């Protein structure tokens, strides 16, 4: 069922795998890039919304002040190029999240500068990539992000992410994944920082067509709808509960990584 809200959604993807066609199946699996596949999946749920894309190679990474000011929800997919993201752009995104812009962080975006800054921890985890089966179990069915989502979601092949996931205690633990090798992972969690809402969802490695799965698209759409706060006053940055940067001993609002 489509959502009624008219939102301004921006899907950000570093785009490195697409440029290198790595893995070699990338062009066939995601001909419009991962960002294009995510956009297409969201379009069915938000037919009246504005959905744009941006990549690392764009000027200011496609994340200028004006564009962020006109964005209700930013989705972030990164993997290889976290260090190449400009600190000035991270500062800008950070300020807008604290000011009320929604943020959905995907897969290896757990290591992105923006996510580690907002959470204030290393966000490290266990991983291996052997194309194992993943089951995504709903553990908080009352949460809006879980609405209409079957449990478990079966992902035939996926990179394994496992505990310990070094994140602060989440506001909501919505999904836990189990893998064929026996590991488990907190694969769907939420946080609040300042006025902003954050949803992290791990399934979606570049080697597998996960973003074409209808139930994964449903989760992402629910996440976008939940983090969006189009009516919030964003004329000033949020001030509530910024994450502490445990590496620098500074508040997340002023610290950097």
GROMACS .gro file of C-alpha atoms in nm:
model
  257
    1UNK     CA    1   0.000   0.000   0.000
    2UNK     CA    2   0.145   0.343  -0.095
    3UNK     CA    3   0.213   0.602   0.173
    4UNK     CA    4   0.020   0.927   0.158
    5UNK     CA    5   0.299   1.157   0.274
    6UNK     CA    6   0.468   1.360   0.002
    7UNK     CA    7   0.831   1.343   0.103
    8UNK     CA    8   1.161   1.465  -0.035
    9UNK     CA    9   1.386   1.158  -0.036
   10UNK     CA   10   1.753   1.140  -0.136
   11UNK     CA   11   1.935   0.809  -0.190
   12UNK     CA   12   2.313   0.844  -0.150
   13UNK     CA   13   2.552   0.576  -0.271
   14UNK     CA   14   2.929   0.608  -0.294
   15UNK     CA   15   2.908   0.443  -0.638
   16UNK     CA   16   3.257   0.293  -0.636
   17UNK     CA   17   3.149  -0.065  -0.706
   18UNK     CA   18   2.941   0.053  -1.001
   19UNK     CA   19   3.235   0.245  -1.151
   20UNK     CA   20   3.462  -0.060  -1.124
   21UNK     CA   21   3.189  -0.316  -1.205
   22UNK     CA   22   3.301  -0.504  -0.896
   23UNK     CA   23   3.169  -0.768  -0.862
   24UNK     CA   24   3.158  -0.842  -1.236
   25UNK     CA   25   2.784  -0.903  -1.209
   26UNK     CA   26   2.719  -0.551  -1.079
   27UNK     CA   27   2.610  -0.401  -1.414
   28UNK     CA   28   2.366  -0.686  -1.472
   29UNK     CA   29   2.238  -0.703  -1.115
   30UNK     CA   30   2.205  -0.328  -1.059
   31UNK     CA   31   2.206  -0.161  -1.404
   32UNK     CA   32   2.106   0.174  -1.251
   33UNK     CA   33   2.340   0.129  -0.955
   34UNK     CA   34   2.246   0.034  -0.600
   35UNK     CA   35   2.104   0.382  -0.557
   36UNK     CA   36   1.889   0.335  -0.865
   37UNK     CA   37   1.754   0.004  -0.735
   38UNK     CA   38   1.672   0.154  -0.396
   39UNK     CA   39   1.503   0.450  -0.563
   40UNK     CA   40   1.296   0.220  -0.783
   41UNK     CA   41   1.189   0.015  -0.482
   42UNK     CA   42   1.082   0.324  -0.291
   43UNK     CA   43   0.894   0.471  -0.586
   44UNK     CA   44   0.621   0.210  -0.556
   45UNK     CA   45   0.554   0.313  -0.197
   46UNK     CA   46   0.591   0.690  -0.245
   47UNK     CA   47   0.429   0.765  -0.583
   48UNK     CA   48   0.382   1.135  -0.507
   49UNK     CA   49   0.719   1.194  -0.344
   50UNK     CA   50   1.036   1.342  -0.489
   51UNK     CA   51   1.308   1.075  -0.491
   52UNK     CA   52   1.656   1.176  -0.601
   53UNK     CA   53   2.000   1.015  -0.601
   54UNK     CA   54   2.354   1.131  -0.538
   55UNK     CA   55   2.700   0.972  -0.535
   56UNK     CA   56   3.049   1.038  -0.403
   57UNK     CA   57   3.166   1.164  -0.744
   58UNK     CA   58   2.907   1.442  -0.758
   59UNK     CA   59   3.007   1.796  -0.667
   60UNK     CA   60   2.999   1.821  -0.285
   61UNK     CA   61   2.902   1.450  -0.306
   62UNK     CA   62   2.558   1.569  -0.415
   63UNK     CA   63   2.499   1.689  -0.059
   64UNK     CA   64   2.509   2.066  -0.080
   65UNK     CA   65   2.356   2.284   0.189
   66UNK     CA   66   2.060   2.370  -0.032
   67UNK     CA   67   1.994   2.009  -0.126
   68UNK     CA   68   2.005   1.886   0.234
   69UNK     CA   69   1.777   2.169   0.342
   70UNK     CA   70   1.523   2.037   0.090
   71UNK     CA   71   1.559   1.672   0.198
   72UNK     CA   72   1.326   1.505   0.448
   73UNK     CA   73   1.507   1.169   0.445
   74UNK     CA   74   1.859   1.075   0.340
   75UNK     CA   75   1.947   0.709   0.274
   76UNK     CA   76   2.320   0.627   0.293
   77UNK     CA   77   2.496   0.329   0.132
   78UNK     CA   78   2.874   0.311   0.160
   79UNK     CA   79   3.146   0.047   0.163
   80UNK     CA   80   3.495   0.115   0.025
   81UNK     CA   81   3.519   0.492   0.027
   82UNK     CA   82   3.423   0.607   0.377
   83UNK     CA   83   3.752   0.795   0.414
   84UNK     CA   84   3.695   0.980   0.085
   85UNK     CA   85   3.380   1.150   0.211
   86UNK     CA   86   3.460   1.514   0.285
   87UNK     CA   87   3.461   1.608   0.652
   88UNK     CA   88   3.288   1.932   0.559
   89UNK     CA   89   3.004   1.734   0.401
   90UNK     CA   90   2.985   1.508   0.708
   91UNK     CA   91   2.962   1.820   0.927
   92UNK     CA   92   2.677   1.941   0.709
   93UNK     CA   93   2.485   1.613   0.714
   94UNK     CA   94   2.539   1.582   1.088
   95UNK     CA   95   2.392   1.926   1.148
   96UNK     CA   96   2.088   1.849   0.936
   97UNK     CA   97   2.023   1.520   1.116
   98UNK     CA   98   2.039   1.696   1.451
   99UNK     CA   99   1.803   1.953   1.303
  100UNK     CA  100   1.541   1.694   1.211
  101UNK     CA  101   1.633   1.535   0.877
  102UNK     CA  102   1.572   1.160   0.881
  103UNK     CA  103   1.865   0.924   0.814
  104UNK     CA  104   1.851   0.561   0.696
  105UNK     CA  105   2.194   0.394   0.706
  106UNK     CA  106   2.240   0.080   0.500
  107UNK     CA  107   2.474  -0.221   0.513
  108UNK     CA  108   2.842  -0.113   0.531
  109UNK     CA  109   2.728   0.240   0.610
  110UNK     CA  110   2.776   0.132   0.971
  111UNK     CA  111   3.141   0.236   0.921
  112UNK     CA  112   3.057   0.568   0.756
  113UNK     CA  113   3.183   0.888   0.910
  114UNK     CA  114   2.831   1.016   0.965
  115UNK     CA  115   2.707   0.702   1.146
  116UNK     CA  116   3.008   0.664   1.375
  117UNK     CA  117   2.994   1.033   1.459
  118UNK     CA  118   2.625   1.024   1.544
  119UNK     CA  119   2.659   0.710   1.753
  120UNK     CA  120   2.995   0.788   1.914
  121UNK     CA  121   3.124   0.430   1.903
  122UNK     CA  122   3.342   0.226   1.667
  123UNK     CA  123   3.039   0.045   1.511
  124UNK     CA  124   3.271  -0.251   1.449
  125UNK     CA  125   3.132  -0.601   1.394
  126UNK     CA  126   3.219  -0.953   1.284
  127UNK     CA  127   3.185  -1.043   0.916
  128UNK     CA  128   3.263  -1.288   0.644
  129UNK     CA  129   3.135  -1.315   0.291
  130UNK     CA  130   3.056  -1.669   0.178
  131UNK     CA  131   2.712  -1.602   0.032
  132UNK     CA  132   2.522  -1.757   0.321
  133UNK     CA  133   2.150  -1.767   0.386
  134UNK     CA  134   2.024  -1.488   0.612
  135UNK     CA  135   1.695  -1.490   0.800
  136UNK     CA  136   1.571  -1.149   0.922
  137UNK     CA  137   1.347  -1.200   1.225
  138UNK     CA  138   1.105  -0.933   1.349
  139UNK     CA  139   1.146  -0.895   1.725
  140UNK     CA  140   0.937  -0.580   1.771
  141UNK     CA  141   0.629  -0.631   1.552
  142UNK     CA  142   0.453  -0.333   1.710
  143UNK     CA  143   0.702  -0.089   1.560
  144UNK     CA  144   0.585   0.095   1.243
  145UNK     CA  145   0.899  -0.015   1.057
  146UNK     CA  146   0.786  -0.377   1.098
  147UNK     CA  147   0.436  -0.313   0.959
  148UNK     CA  148   0.345  -0.556   0.681
  149UNK     CA  149   0.683  -0.731   0.696
  150UNK     CA  150   0.688  -1.110   0.699
  151UNK     CA  151   0.901  -1.284   0.961
  152UNK     CA  152   1.145  -1.412   0.885
  153UNK     CA  153   1.253  -1.252   0.561
  154UNK     CA  154   1.457  -1.510   0.372
  155UNK     CA  155   1.764  -1.375   0.193
  156UNK     CA  156   1.915  -1.667  -0.004
  157UNK     CA  157   2.269  -1.529  -0.023
  158UNK     CA  158   2.420  -1.244   0.175
  159UNK     CA  159   2.736  -1.129   0.350
  160UNK     CA  160   2.740  -1.233   0.715
  161UNK     CA  161   2.740  -0.959   0.979
  162UNK     CA  162   2.768  -1.086   1.337
  163UNK     CA  163   2.792  -0.973   1.695
  164UNK     CA  164   2.945  -0.803   1.876
  165UNK     CA  165   2.812  -0.494   1.699
  166UNK     CA  166   2.972  -0.202   1.882
  167UNK     CA  167   2.681   0.043   1.895
  168UNK     CA  168   2.512   0.220   2.187
  169UNK     CA  169   2.190   0.073   2.324
  170UNK     CA  170   1.939   0.140   2.046
  171UNK     CA  171   1.607   0.312   2.104
  172UNK     CA  172   1.437   0.021   1.925
  173UNK     CA  173   1.559  -0.326   1.831
  174UNK     CA  174   1.327  -0.426   1.547
  175UNK     CA  175   1.508  -0.698   1.352
  176UNK     CA  176   1.762  -0.967   1.442
  177UNK     CA  177   1.928  -1.170   1.168
  178UNK     CA  178   2.051  -1.528   1.192
  179UNK     CA  179   2.293  -1.686   0.948
  180UNK     CA  180   2.360  -2.037   0.824
  181UNK     CA  181   2.691  -2.037   1.013
  182UNK     CA  182   2.513  -1.981   1.346
  183UNK     CA  183   2.583  -1.612   1.401
  184UNK     CA  184   2.319  -1.355   1.496
  185UNK     CA  185   2.316  -0.980   1.437
  186UNK     CA  186   2.105  -0.680   1.539
  187UNK     CA  187   2.019  -0.598   1.181
  188UNK     CA  188   1.747  -0.334   1.230
  189UNK     CA  189   1.781  -0.068   1.500
  190UNK     CA  190   1.677   0.293   1.559
  191UNK     CA  191   1.833   0.590   1.735
  192UNK     CA  192   1.740   0.952   1.799
  193UNK     CA  193   1.994   1.231   1.786
  194UNK     CA  194   1.885   1.589   1.845
  195UNK     CA  195   1.560   1.631   1.652
  196UNK     CA  196   1.653   1.358   1.404
  197UNK     CA  197   1.553   0.995   1.374
  198UNK     CA  198   1.797   0.726   1.248
  199UNK     CA  199   1.727   0.374   1.122
  200UNK     CA  200   2.007   0.129   1.050
  201UNK     CA  201   1.931  -0.179   0.838
  202UNK     CA  202   2.212  -0.415   0.743
  203UNK     CA  203   2.096  -0.647   0.457
  204UNK     CA  204   2.217  -0.528   0.116
  205UNK     CA  205   2.570  -0.627   0.014
  206UNK     CA  206   2.683  -0.526  -0.336
  207UNK     CA  207   2.742  -0.887  -0.443
  208UNK     CA  208   2.380  -0.996  -0.409
  209UNK     CA  209   2.047  -0.865  -0.548
  210UNK     CA  210   1.898  -0.800  -0.204
  211UNK     CA  211   1.748  -0.461  -0.290
  212UNK     CA  212   1.526  -0.624  -0.551
  213UNK     CA  213   1.347  -0.831  -0.285
  214UNK     CA  214   0.996  -0.695  -0.218
  215UNK     CA  215   1.014  -0.749   0.158
  216UNK     CA  216   1.346  -0.562   0.181
  217UNK     CA  217   1.190  -0.279  -0.020
  218UNK     CA  218   0.901  -0.279   0.229
  219UNK     CA  219   1.137  -0.245   0.523
  220UNK     CA  220   1.320   0.046   0.358
  221UNK     CA  221   0.992   0.221   0.276
  222UNK     CA  222   0.870   0.176   0.633
  223UNK     CA  223   1.202   0.309   0.758
  224UNK     CA  224   1.181   0.616   0.537
  225UNK     CA  225   0.826   0.684   0.650
  226UNK     CA  226   0.924   0.650   1.017
  227UNK     CA  227   1.236   0.868   1.016
  228UNK     CA  228   1.065   1.139   0.811
  229UNK     CA  229   0.941   1.439   1.005
  230UNK     CA  230   0.840   1.683   0.732
  231UNK     CA  231   0.664   1.913   0.979
  232UNK     CA  232   0.958   1.958   1.215
  233UNK     CA  233   1.111   2.306   1.248
  234UNK     CA  234   1.457   2.276   1.096
  235UNK     CA  235   1.559   2.641   1.116
  236UNK     CA  236   1.806   2.557   1.394
  237UNK     CA  237   2.011   2.243   1.468
  238UNK     CA  238   1.876   1.998   1.721
  239UNK     CA  239   2.025   2.014   2.067
  240UNK     CA  240   1.895   1.703   2.244
  241UNK     CA  241   2.121   1.411   2.337
  242UNK     CA  242   2.406   1.436   2.087
  243UNK     CA  243   2.623   1.126   2.081
  244UNK     CA  244   2.948   1.139   2.272
  245UNK     CA  245   3.260   1.077   2.067
  246UNK     CA  246   3.438   0.823   2.286
  247UNK     CA  247   3.753   0.841   2.075
  248UNK     CA  248   3.811   1.212   2.119
  249UNK     CA  249   3.632   1.272   2.448
  250UNK     CA  250   3.407   1.529   2.282
  251UNK     CA  251   3.037   1.560   2.228
  252UNK     CA  252   2.919   1.418   1.899
  253UNK     CA  253   2.784   1.760   1.804
  254UNK     CA  254   3.133   1.909   1.787
  255UNK     CA  255   3.365   1.608   1.758
  256UNK     CA  256   3.495   1.458   1.437
  257UNK     CA  257   3.642   1.135   1.314
   0.00000   0.00000   0.00000
